[in-house]
């Protein structure tokens, strides 16, 4: 099949899922066209089955806001026609589903019928999409998609609760390429560069937005290191990074916390990690937690959104109420206190992550593509 994928090309989870999905589809023989404003960050595997088409928005002084949706829908029409693309798969409703709907109508006027699938990732529904400024357009684009998928049961429920949805929402979980993590294990794990042998290494990875509750990450670590020798690796960048660095200095733990910025070497960082912290306000799924588990790392998280579908209480880690720093620190110490317990959690985290392999998930997307193609054209 010739598939056009629209996504945000940045470090966010939705872009990662879209990129990894596109790469996996191309390995199965599909021709995949990424249509977005930059080459997706994880798209380092250009092959003859993968194409990247840049959406360029011409700056014009009259515009206070540059019309990205317009440029995107025009680019979609142009690319579909030039490469005979058979299906569009847009990740993140805003504004991608809206642009895909417009492209579909323009193509229809030229006698081309093409279906589009919308995958909802979370913030496009829970934090931004349901805001009165966007609600109507998001609801319209979801209802006019040929198929809709959500990355967890919880996100499906949120979508139905927040919008007047007339379409079936299929749950297709996020996934990991477990082979990649097994291969990474064969590389030397450079633990000694970051911690002494008796220190535990704790990691947080995110885009440091308020929803990630970065201050909680620091406060949880502050409590953990009072009873266990440990280092904290803060991976990623975003609006709350500066305040986190101030907090670390104020608490007097600057020697134990390393801010690594955005990294393309996540498997190398996760291979030396003992525990992953994700105390988010909400997560539709928590791909970062699943990636940690694939690297045999237990997870301390909150119990909101889709996190309980990924992190299993007492098995792959522990879950606490949002903001319950004491409980999260207490649970972390429970896992880290001795090697036997830690090894047990590491093994269970990996075992549970195996349920989310790309091999299990990819056919579910292919099935959706087949169905909408049959129904549509
Ligand atoms: O929150 C992020 O890190 C970015 C955001 C995005 O839209 O890219 O992530 C959302 O989609 C991911 C992939 O499906 C999910 O794993 C994240 O849980 C979800 N984030 C939120 O719901 C806050």
mmCIF file of C-alpha atoms and ligand atoms in Angstrom, residues 8 10-17 92 119-124 126-127 151 155 174 205-207 209 211-212 278 280 282-288 307, ligand 1:
data_model
loop_
_atom_site.group_PDB
_atom_site.id
_atom_site.type_symbol
_atom_site.label_atom_id
_atom_site.label_comp_id
_atom_site.label_asym_id
_atom_site.label_seq_id
_atom_site.Cartn_x
_atom_site.Cartn_y
_atom_site.Cartn_z
ATOM 1 C CA UNK A 8 4.589 16.337 14.477
ATOM 2 C CA UNK A 10 9.478 16.704 17.193
ATOM 3 C CA UNK A 11 10.467 14.705 20.305
ATOM 4 C CA UNK A 12 6.837 14.210 21.465
ATOM 5 C CA UNK A 13 5.427 10.692 21.758
ATOM 6 C CA UNK A 14 2.952 11.039 18.886
ATOM 7 C CA UNK A 15 5.753 11.868 16.432
ATOM 8 C CA UNK A 16 7.813 8.941 17.720
ATOM 9 C CA UNK A 17 4.906 6.507 17.288
ATOM 10 C CA UNK A 92 -2.730 14.015 16.434
ATOM 11 C CA UNK A 119 -4.932 8.450 15.528
ATOM 12 C CA UNK A 120 -5.638 10.314 18.762
ATOM 13 C CA UNK A 121 -2.641 10.595 21.093
ATOM 14 C CA UNK A 122 -3.854 12.378 24.181
ATOM 15 C CA UNK A 123 -3.193 16.069 24.488
ATOM 16 C CA UNK A 124 -5.111 16.586 21.231
ATOM 17 C CA UNK A 126 -7.593 15.927 26.947
ATOM 18 C CA UNK A 127 -5.538 19.117 27.266
ATOM 19 C CA UNK A 151 -3.654 4.740 21.932
ATOM 20 C CA UNK A 155 -8.101 7.830 25.842
ATOM 21 C CA UNK A 174 1.519 2.152 21.331
ATOM 22 C CA UNK A 205 12.569 11.460 30.098
ATOM 23 C CA UNK A 206 10.053 13.990 28.787
ATOM 24 C CA UNK A 207 9.536 17.300 27.068
ATOM 25 C CA UNK A 209 6.018 20.566 30.009
ATOM 26 C CA UNK A 211 1.810 18.173 32.478
ATOM 27 C CA UNK A 212 4.955 16.149 33.313
ATOM 28 C CA UNK A 278 6.853 9.448 35.382
ATOM 29 C CA UNK A 280 2.604 13.131 35.165
ATOM 30 C CA UNK A 282 -2.042 12.859 32.922
ATOM 31 C CA UNK A 283 -0.765 10.500 30.206
ATOM 32 C CA UNK A 284 -2.970 8.952 27.562
ATOM 33 C CA UNK A 285 -0.499 6.064 27.400
ATOM 34 C CA UNK A 286 3.040 6.937 28.601
ATOM 35 C CA UNK A 287 5.236 5.715 25.769
ATOM 36 C CA UNK A 288 8.352 6.766 27.713
ATOM 37 C CA UNK A 307 -0.794 4.639 32.746
HETATM 38 O O1 LIG B 1 3.147 14.227 26.333
HETATM 39 C C1 LIG B 1 4.041 14.044 25.491
HETATM 40 O O2 LIG B 1 5.161 13.644 25.769
HETATM 41 C C2 LIG B 1 3.788 14.372 24.055
HETATM 42 C C3 LIG B 1 2.480 13.847 23.593
HETATM 43 C C4 LIG B 1 2.325 13.959 22.103
HETATM 44 O O3 LIG B 1 1.223 14.257 21.741
HETATM 45 O O4 LIG B 1 3.230 13.735 21.315
HETATM 46 O O5 LIG B 1 2.352 12.491 24.013
HETATM 47 C C5 LIG B 1 1.070 11.898 23.956
HETATM 48 O O6 LIG B 1 1.143 10.858 22.994
HETATM 49 C C6 LIG B 1 2.040 9.782 23.345
HETATM 50 C C7 LIG B 1 2.072 8.791 22.195
HETATM 51 O O7 LIG B 1 0.831 8.239 21.939
HETATM 52 C C8 LIG B 1 1.591 9.151 24.661
HETATM 53 O O8 LIG B 1 2.462 8.108 25.017
HETATM 54 C C9 LIG B 1 1.588 10.225 25.761
HETATM 55 O O9 LIG B 1 1.084 9.648 26.951
HETATM 56 C C10 LIG B 1 0.693 11.390 25.354
HETATM 57 N N1 LIG B 1 0.833 12.479 26.319
HETATM 58 C C11 LIG B 1 -0.160 12.836 27.115
HETATM 59 O O10 LIG B 1 -1.257 12.295 27.125
HETATM 60 C C12 LIG B 1 0.143 13.950 28.075
#
